[in-house]
Amino acid sequence: MRDTPLSNCEKLFLLKAIEEKKRLDGRQTYDYRNIKITFGTDYGCCIVELGKTRVLCQVTCELVPPKDSRPTEGIVFFNLELSPMASPAFEPNRQSELLVLLNRQLERCLRNSKCIDTESLCVVSGEKVWQIRVDVHVLNHDGNLMDAASIAAISALSHFRRPDVAIQGRDVTVFSPEERDPIPLSIYHMPICVSFAFFLQGSYLLVDPCEREERVKDGLLVIAMNKHQEICSIQSSGGIMLLKDQVLRCSKIASVKVSEITQLINKALENDKKIRKEGGKFGFAESMPKERITTLKRDEAPVEMTDVKETANDIVTRTETSTEAYLIAYSMGTWGIASFRTDSD
């Protein structure tokens, strides 16, 4: 199923708004959407929400033989999936051009930047190493999948714990979390992607484009950087020519955004660690807003209990008086009607 294309009126409206430095959601040119990071009950599982874009990342590990060319290094494998649940434009079991592009960019950002110490993943040289598998699932697509995927991947890797092992001769014993505490991965730095969309042949740029803005863009520049202002990768697509000053300006903006996102990730990791240590409730279910039916719930109203007996006697007296008056009036009215009928006869 193909996604519904934008009409010419919508395209002109978006481009005109960008010329006037306005965006559909009210953001400024260099503003990110709200970022929310939630960790699951298991280590290495997290959901990242970038506005309405939602990405789930799960990190797992297993013991495998190493590569012949690198017998003392572990293996890091990335897999990104685009399901029709995220967008009608995504087809199941088919590698689209966007999927291949996102996979390559994610590998360049995290694996080629050497952010993970792969030598620490070696168990027995030339025989057994840890293979770290990073699965990224797009739950909802509302633009800028690359940034959301990179944030989810590095957050899940920082949160992940692998089982502890013991070596006796050629025997390798893997301990469960109950037997020994799991061991975190050795991460040198945290590269994060920042996307810049260019419009009208590079005359205007936006940070963190949404899905509708991505449809009318002329080019895209993705810069992967860490908080130390070290550029890990740069990728330009769309076929437009960018000037040196434009790239330098984007790199300066990226350094500020990466620093802010890194602080957000570290804060989320610290909060999760604190809750687990204190024995509190954690996981995806606890992070969801609780909405309960309140039709059978009512607030307690204060009742005045002084002079209850006197007030009740007054009410009873007034009721009896009004009842007697009604009966007298009713009887008189009935007698008058009866006499009228007798006179008529």
GROMACS .gro file of C-alpha atoms in nm:
model
  345
    1MET     CA    1   0.000   0.000   0.000
    2ARG     CA    2   0.139   0.335  -0.103
    3ASP     CA    3   0.122   0.639   0.116
    4THR     CA    4  -0.108   0.922   0.013
    5PRO     CA    5   0.098   1.187  -0.171
    6LEU     CA    6   0.084   1.552  -0.081
    7SER     CA    7  -0.124   1.779  -0.298
    8ASN     CA    8   0.027   2.081  -0.472
    9CYS     CA    9  -0.156   2.314  -0.232
   10GLU     CA   10  -0.004   2.135   0.067
   11LYS     CA   11   0.345   2.153  -0.081
   12LEU     CA   12   0.313   2.523  -0.155
   13PHE     CA   13   0.176   2.586   0.194
   14LEU     CA   14   0.468   2.403   0.359
   15LEU     CA   15   0.731   2.579   0.148
   16LYS     CA   16   0.572   2.919   0.206
   17ALA     CA   17   0.568   2.856   0.581
   18ILE     CA   18   0.936   2.755   0.574
   19GLU     CA   19   1.021   3.078   0.389
   20GLU     CA   20   0.851   3.270   0.669
   21LYS     CA   21   1.041   3.062   0.930
   22LYS     CA   22   0.727   2.892   1.056
   23ARG     CA   23   0.657   2.524   1.112
   24LEU     CA   24   0.338   2.321   1.137
   25ASP     CA   25   0.387   2.229   1.504
   26GLY     CA   26   0.493   2.577   1.613
   27ARG     CA   27   0.865   2.498   1.658
   28GLN     CA   28   1.149   2.727   1.568
   29THR     CA   29   1.397   2.645   1.292
   30TYR     CA   30   1.652   2.471   1.516
   31ASP     CA   31   1.414   2.316   1.770
   32TYR     CA   32   1.380   1.944   1.835
   33ARG     CA   33   1.052   1.780   1.921
   34ASN     CA   34   1.007   1.647   2.275
   35ILE     CA   35   1.225   1.342   2.340
   36LYS     CA   36   1.112   1.074   2.586
   37ILE     CA   37   1.326   0.771   2.676
   38THR     CA   38   1.166   0.476   2.856
   39PHE     CA   39   1.345   0.156   2.961
   40GLY     CA   40   1.180  -0.185   2.991
   41THR     CA   41   1.199  -0.442   3.266
   42ASP     CA   42   1.482  -0.626   3.091
   43TYR     CA   43   1.824  -0.472   3.044
   44GLY     CA   44   1.886  -0.342   2.692
   45CYS     CA   45   1.524  -0.267   2.601
   46CYS     CA   46   1.401   0.090   2.552
   47ILE     CA   47   1.146   0.299   2.365
   48VAL     CA   48   1.233   0.644   2.233
   49GLU     CA   49   0.961   0.892   2.140
   50LEU     CA   50   1.062   1.184   1.919
   51GLY     CA   51   0.739   1.374   1.892
   52LYS     CA   52   0.502   1.118   1.740
   53THR     CA   53   0.788   0.907   1.601
   54ARG     CA   54   0.829   0.599   1.823
   55VAL     CA   55   1.116   0.349   1.802
   56LEU     CA   56   1.171   0.032   2.006
   57CYS     CA   57   1.524  -0.106   2.051
   58GLN     CA   58   1.620  -0.443   2.197
   59VAL     CA   59   1.979  -0.556   2.260
   60THR     CA   60   2.063  -0.927   2.300
   61CYS     CA   61   2.383  -1.127   2.312
   62GLU     CA   62   2.511  -1.481   2.248
   63LEU     CA   63   2.844  -1.665   2.233
   64VAL     CA   64   2.964  -1.728   1.877
   65PRO     CA   65   3.297  -1.806   1.704
   66PRO     CA   66   3.486  -1.487   1.609
   67LYS     CA   67   3.573  -1.372   1.260
   68ASP     CA   68   3.893  -1.518   1.119
   69SER     CA   69   4.033  -1.172   1.049
   70ARG     CA   70   3.969  -1.052   1.410
   71PRO     CA   71   3.995  -1.348   1.649
   72THR     CA   72   4.015  -1.132   1.964
   73GLU     CA   73   3.722  -0.900   1.895
   74GLY     CA   74   3.351  -0.942   1.954
   75ILE     CA   75   3.081  -0.879   1.694
   76VAL     CA   76   2.822  -0.600   1.692
   77PHE     CA   77   2.529  -0.654   1.457
   78PHE     CA   78   2.255  -0.402   1.374
   79ASN     CA   79   1.913  -0.480   1.232
   80LEU     CA   80   1.645  -0.221   1.159
   81GLU     CA   81   1.287  -0.309   1.064
   82LEU     CA   82   1.017  -0.097   0.904
   83SER     CA   83   0.675  -0.254   0.954
   84PRO     CA   84   0.341  -0.150   0.799
   85MET     CA   85   0.226  -0.069   1.154
   86ALA     CA   86   0.456   0.233   1.149
   87SER     CA   87   0.338   0.369   0.814
   88PRO     CA   88   0.120   0.245   0.524
   89ALA     CA   89   0.412   0.317   0.289
   90PHE     CA   90   0.625   0.040   0.446
   91GLU     CA   91   0.583  -0.306   0.296
   92PRO     CA   92   0.654  -0.622   0.500
   93ASN     CA   93   0.944  -0.854   0.415
   94ARG     CA   94   1.090  -0.615   0.162
   95GLN     CA   95   1.413  -0.417   0.177
   96SER     CA   96   1.331  -0.070   0.060
   97GLU     CA   97   1.583   0.197  -0.027
   98LEU     CA   98   1.504   0.382   0.297
   99LEU     CA   99   1.565   0.067   0.504
  100VAL     CA  100   1.907   0.005   0.347
  101LEU     CA  101   2.001   0.371   0.395
  102LEU     CA  102   1.902   0.371   0.762
  103ASN     CA  103   2.086   0.044   0.831
  104ARG     CA  104   2.409   0.169   0.673
  105GLN     CA  105   2.393   0.502   0.851
  106LEU     CA  106   2.330   0.331   1.186
  107GLU     CA  107   2.630   0.103   1.134
  108ARG     CA  108   2.853   0.395   1.039
  109CYS     CA  109   2.736   0.593   1.340
  110LEU     CA  110   2.780   0.324   1.606
  111ARG     CA  111   3.002   0.044   1.479
  112ASN     CA  112   3.250   0.227   1.257
  113SER     CA  113   3.294   0.503   1.515
  114LYS     CA  114   3.439   0.244   1.759
  115CYS     CA  115   3.214   0.359   2.039
  116ILE     CA  116   3.201   0.004   2.180
  117ASP     CA  117   3.510  -0.179   2.306
  118THR     CA  118   3.484  -0.497   2.098
  119GLU     CA  119   3.799  -0.648   2.251
  120SER     CA  120   3.626  -0.663   2.590
  121LEU     CA  121   3.370  -0.895   2.428
  122CYS     CA  122   3.630  -1.167   2.371
  123VAL     CA  123   3.591  -1.474   2.596
  124VAL     CA  124   3.839  -1.723   2.444
  125SER     CA  125   4.069  -1.590   2.173
  126GLY     CA  126   3.990  -1.748   1.839
  127GLU     CA  127   3.711  -1.964   1.981
  128LYS     CA  128   3.431  -1.773   2.153
  129VAL     CA  129   3.330  -1.410   2.164
  130TRP     CA  130   3.013  -1.222   2.248
  131GLN     CA  131   2.794  -1.117   1.957
  132ILE     CA  132   2.585  -0.810   2.044
  133ARG     CA  133   2.269  -0.785   1.835
  134VAL     CA  134   2.084  -0.453   1.820
  135ASP     CA  135   1.728  -0.479   1.683
  136VAL     CA  136   1.554  -0.151   1.608
  137HIS     CA  137   1.180  -0.163   1.536
  138VAL     CA  138   0.996   0.146   1.410
  139LEU     CA  139   0.657   0.162   1.582
  140ASN     CA  140   0.532   0.489   1.434
  141HIS     CA  141   0.680   0.703   1.158
  142ASP     CA  142   0.635   1.078   1.180
  143GLY     CA  143   0.969   1.184   1.036
  144ASN     CA  144   1.339   1.180   1.129
  145LEU     CA  145   1.376   0.806   1.183
  146MET     CA  146   1.756   0.827   1.178
  147ASP     CA  147   1.785   1.045   1.487
  148ALA     CA  148   1.528   0.843   1.680
  149ALA     CA  149   1.699   0.513   1.585
  150SER     CA  150   2.045   0.635   1.688
  151ILE     CA  151   1.917   0.763   2.025
  152ALA     CA  152   1.733   0.436   2.089
  153ALA     CA  153   2.033   0.222   1.990
  154ILE     CA  154   2.293   0.400   2.204
  155SER     CA  155   2.049   0.421   2.498
  156ALA     CA  156   1.977   0.048   2.480
  157LEU     CA  157   2.348  -0.035   2.449
  158SER     CA  158   2.428   0.179   2.755
  159HIS     CA  159   2.147   0.012   2.948
  160PHE     CA  160   2.235  -0.345   2.841
  161ARG     CA  161   2.406  -0.596   3.073
  162ARG     CA  162   2.567  -0.917   2.946
  163PRO     CA  163   2.598  -1.232   3.160
  164ASP     CA  164   2.919  -1.292   3.351
  165VAL     CA  165   3.135  -1.588   3.246
  166ALA     CA  166   3.403  -1.806   3.403
  167ILE     CA  167   3.674  -1.995   3.212
  168GLN     CA  168   3.833  -2.318   3.331
  169GLY     CA  169   4.063  -2.458   3.068
  170ARG     CA  170   3.845  -2.475   2.757
  171ASP     CA  171   3.518  -2.486   2.948
  172VAL     CA  172   3.316  -2.166   2.955
  173THR     CA  173   3.048  -2.124   3.221
  174VAL     CA  174   2.778  -1.861   3.170
  175PHE     CA  175   2.618  -1.742   3.494
  176SER     CA  176   2.257  -1.635   3.525
  177PRO     CA  177   2.167  -1.293   3.672
  178GLU     CA  178   2.068  -1.466   3.996
  179GLU     CA  179   2.412  -1.626   4.031
  180ARG     CA  180   2.624  -1.323   3.937
  181ASP     CA  181   2.547  -0.964   3.854
  182PRO     CA  182   2.546  -0.894   3.478
  183ILE     CA  183   2.826  -0.681   3.334
  184PRO     CA  184   2.764  -0.358   3.136
  185LEU     CA  185   2.925  -0.298   2.800
  186SER     CA  186   3.238  -0.087   2.774
  187ILE     CA  187   3.128   0.224   2.582
  188TYR     CA  188   3.387   0.490   2.499
  189HIS     CA  189   3.151   0.762   2.376
  190MET     CA  190   2.791   0.812   2.265
  191PRO     CA  191   2.754   0.915   1.899
  192ILE     CA  192   2.415   1.064   1.813
  193CYS     CA  193   2.278   1.160   1.471
  194VAL     CA  194   2.136   1.505   1.401
  195SER     CA  195   1.943   1.551   1.076
  196PHE     CA  196   1.916   1.875   0.878
  197ALA     CA  197   1.662   1.910   0.595
  198PHE     CA  198   1.730   2.164   0.318
  199PHE     CA  199   1.462   2.335   0.112
  200LEU     CA  200   1.450   2.549  -0.201
  201GLN     CA  201   1.793   2.436  -0.324
  202GLY     CA  202   1.962   2.483   0.012
  203SER     CA  203   1.829   2.829   0.088
  204TYR     CA  204   1.653   2.716   0.406
  205LEU     CA  205   1.723   2.442   0.658
  206LEU     CA  206   1.531   2.280   0.943
  207VAL     CA  207   1.645   2.061   1.232
  208ASP     CA  208   1.447   1.743   1.309
  209PRO     CA  209   1.207   1.750   1.010
  210CYS     CA  210   0.867   1.589   1.056
  211GLU     CA  211   0.716   1.351   0.802
  212ARG     CA  212   0.541   1.618   0.593
  213GLU     CA  213   0.850   1.838   0.588
  214GLU     CA  214   1.058   1.542   0.467
  215ARG     CA  215   0.830   1.505   0.164
  216VAL     CA  216   0.906   1.852   0.033
  217LYS     CA  217   1.277   1.866   0.118
  218ASP     CA  218   1.542   1.897  -0.152
  219GLY     CA  219   1.827   1.744   0.047
  220LEU     CA  220   1.923   1.592   0.380
  221LEU     CA  221   2.243   1.619   0.583
  222VAL     CA  222   2.297   1.376   0.874
  223ILE     CA  223   2.585   1.447   1.114
  224ALA     CA  224   2.680   1.189   1.379
  225MET     CA  225   2.870   1.348   1.665
  226ASN     CA  226   2.948   1.287   2.032
  227LYS     CA  227   2.949   1.532   2.321
  228HIS     CA  228   3.325   1.589   2.275
  229GLN     CA  229   3.242   1.755   1.940
  230GLU     CA  230   3.405   1.472   1.746
  231ILE     CA  231   3.234   1.405   1.415
  232CYS     CA  232   3.179   1.030   1.370
  233SER     CA  233   3.014   1.036   1.026
  234ILE     CA  234   2.856   1.272   0.775
  235GLN     CA  235   2.610   1.174   0.505
  236SER     CA  236   2.447   1.401   0.248
  237SER     CA  237   2.162   1.290   0.023
  238GLY     CA  238   1.927   1.457  -0.220
  239GLY     CA  239   2.172   1.575  -0.484
  240ILE     CA  240   2.205   1.940  -0.377
  241MET     CA  241   2.537   2.121  -0.349
  242LEU     CA  242   2.616   2.245   0.002
  243LEU     CA  243   2.865   2.520   0.073
  244LYS     CA  244   3.141   2.485   0.328
  245ASP     CA  245   2.984   2.752   0.549
  246GLN     CA  246   2.654   2.561   0.553
  247VAL     CA  247   2.823   2.241   0.668
  248LEU     CA  248   3.018   2.427   0.938
  249ARG     CA  249   2.702   2.594   1.065
  250CYS     CA  250   2.525   2.258   1.079
  251SER     CA  251   2.815   2.104   1.272
  252LYS     CA  252   2.798   2.381   1.533
  253ILE     CA  253   2.424   2.332   1.575
  254ALA     CA  254   2.474   1.955   1.597
  255SER     CA  255   2.728   1.991   1.878
  256VAL     CA  256   2.474   2.180   2.091
  257LYS     CA  257   2.195   1.933   2.019
  258VAL     CA  258   2.414   1.629   2.085
  259SER     CA  259   2.521   1.769   2.422
  260GLU     CA  260   2.158   1.821   2.524
  261ILE     CA  261   2.049   1.473   2.409
  262THR     CA  262   2.346   1.308   2.584
  263GLN     CA  263   2.246   1.472   2.912
  264LEU     CA  264   1.891   1.347   2.861
  265ILE     CA  265   2.012   0.989   2.802
  266ASN     CA  266   2.240   0.995   3.108
  267LYS     CA  267   1.959   1.131   3.323
  268ALA     CA  268   1.722   0.855   3.205
  269LEU     CA  269   1.988   0.592   3.281
  270GLU     CA  270   2.048   0.732   3.629
  271ASN     CA  271   1.675   0.739   3.707
  272ASP     CA  272   1.632   0.378   3.594
  273LYS     CA  273   1.933   0.267   3.799
  274LYS     CA  274   1.801   0.450   4.106
  275ILE     CA  275   1.455   0.295   4.078
  276ARG     CA  276   1.597  -0.056   4.036
  277LYS     CA  277   1.827  -0.009   4.334
  278GLU     CA  278   1.544   0.114   4.557
  279GLY     CA  279   1.320  -0.172   4.448
  280GLY     CA  280   1.057   0.052   4.292
  281LYS     CA  281   0.834  -0.021   3.997
  282PHE     CA  282   0.989   0.018   3.653
  283GLY     CA  283   0.924  -0.081   3.293
  284PHE     CA  284   0.701   0.029   3.006
  285ALA     CA  285   0.377  -0.033   3.197
  286GLU     CA  286   0.479   0.201   3.478
  287SER     CA  287   0.565   0.482   3.237
  288MET     CA  288   0.222   0.482   3.071
  289PRO     CA  289  -0.032   0.734   3.202
  290LYS     CA  290  -0.296   0.565   3.414
  291GLU     CA  291  -0.648   0.643   3.293
  292ARG     CA  292  -0.922   0.500   3.513
  293ILE     CA  293  -1.299   0.505   3.486
  294THR     CA  294  -1.434   0.742   3.748
  295THR     CA  295  -1.813   0.719   3.693
  296LEU     CA  296  -1.861   0.530   4.022
  297LYS     CA  297  -1.633   0.758   4.216
  298ARG     CA  298  -1.759   1.064   4.401
  299ASP     CA  299  -1.602   1.317   4.631
  300GLU     CA  300  -1.697   1.324   4.995
  301ALA     CA  301  -1.901   1.630   5.090
  302PRO     CA  302  -1.883   1.768   5.448
  303VAL     CA  303  -2.208   1.731   5.645
  304GLU     CA  304  -2.310   1.971   5.923
  305MET     CA  305  -2.407   1.757   6.227
  306THR     CA  306  -2.493   2.031   6.481
  307ASP     CA  307  -2.858   2.086   6.577
  308VAL     CA  308  -2.969   1.786   6.376
  309LYS     CA  309  -3.265   1.698   6.601
  310GLU     CA  310  -3.412   2.051   6.602
  311THR     CA  311  -3.372   2.084   6.226
  312ALA     CA  312  -3.544   1.748   6.170
  313ASN     CA  313  -3.839   1.844   6.396
  314ASP     CA  314  -3.886   2.172   6.206
  315ILE     CA  315  -3.890   1.988   5.874
  316VAL     CA  316  -4.145   1.734   6.004
  317THR     CA  317  -4.367   2.010   6.149
  318ARG     CA  318  -4.366   2.206   5.820
  319THR     CA  319  -4.447   1.892   5.627
  320GLU     CA  320  -4.740   1.798   5.852
  321THR     CA  321  -4.879   2.153   5.838
  322SER     CA  322  -4.863   2.167   5.457
  323THR     CA  323  -5.023   1.821   5.433
  324GLU     CA  324  -5.318   1.917   5.656
  325ALA     CA  325  -5.375   2.237   5.458
  326TYR     CA  326  -5.375   2.043   5.134
  327LEU     CA  327  -5.629   1.789   5.265
  328ILE     CA  328  -5.863   2.068   5.387
  329ALA     CA  329  -5.843   2.246   5.054
  330TYR     CA  330  -5.900   1.926   4.865
  331SER     CA  331  -6.205   1.831   5.074
  332MET     CA  332  -6.356   2.176   5.033
  333GLY     CA  333  -6.305   2.164   4.662
  334THR     CA  334  -6.471   1.824   4.640
  335TRP     CA  335  -6.773   1.944   4.845
  336GLY     CA  336  -6.810   2.250   4.623
  337ILE     CA  337  -6.817   2.037   4.307
  338ALA     CA  338  -7.077   1.801   4.460
  339SER     CA  339  -7.307   2.086   4.560
  340PHE     CA  340  -7.280   2.242   4.216
  341ARG     CA  341  -7.393   1.920   4.056
  342THR     CA  342  -7.692   1.893   4.297
  343ASP     CA  343  -7.811   2.246   4.218
  344SER     CA  344  -7.785   2.178   3.849
  345ASP     CA  345  -7.994   1.865   3.873
   0.00000   0.00000   0.00000
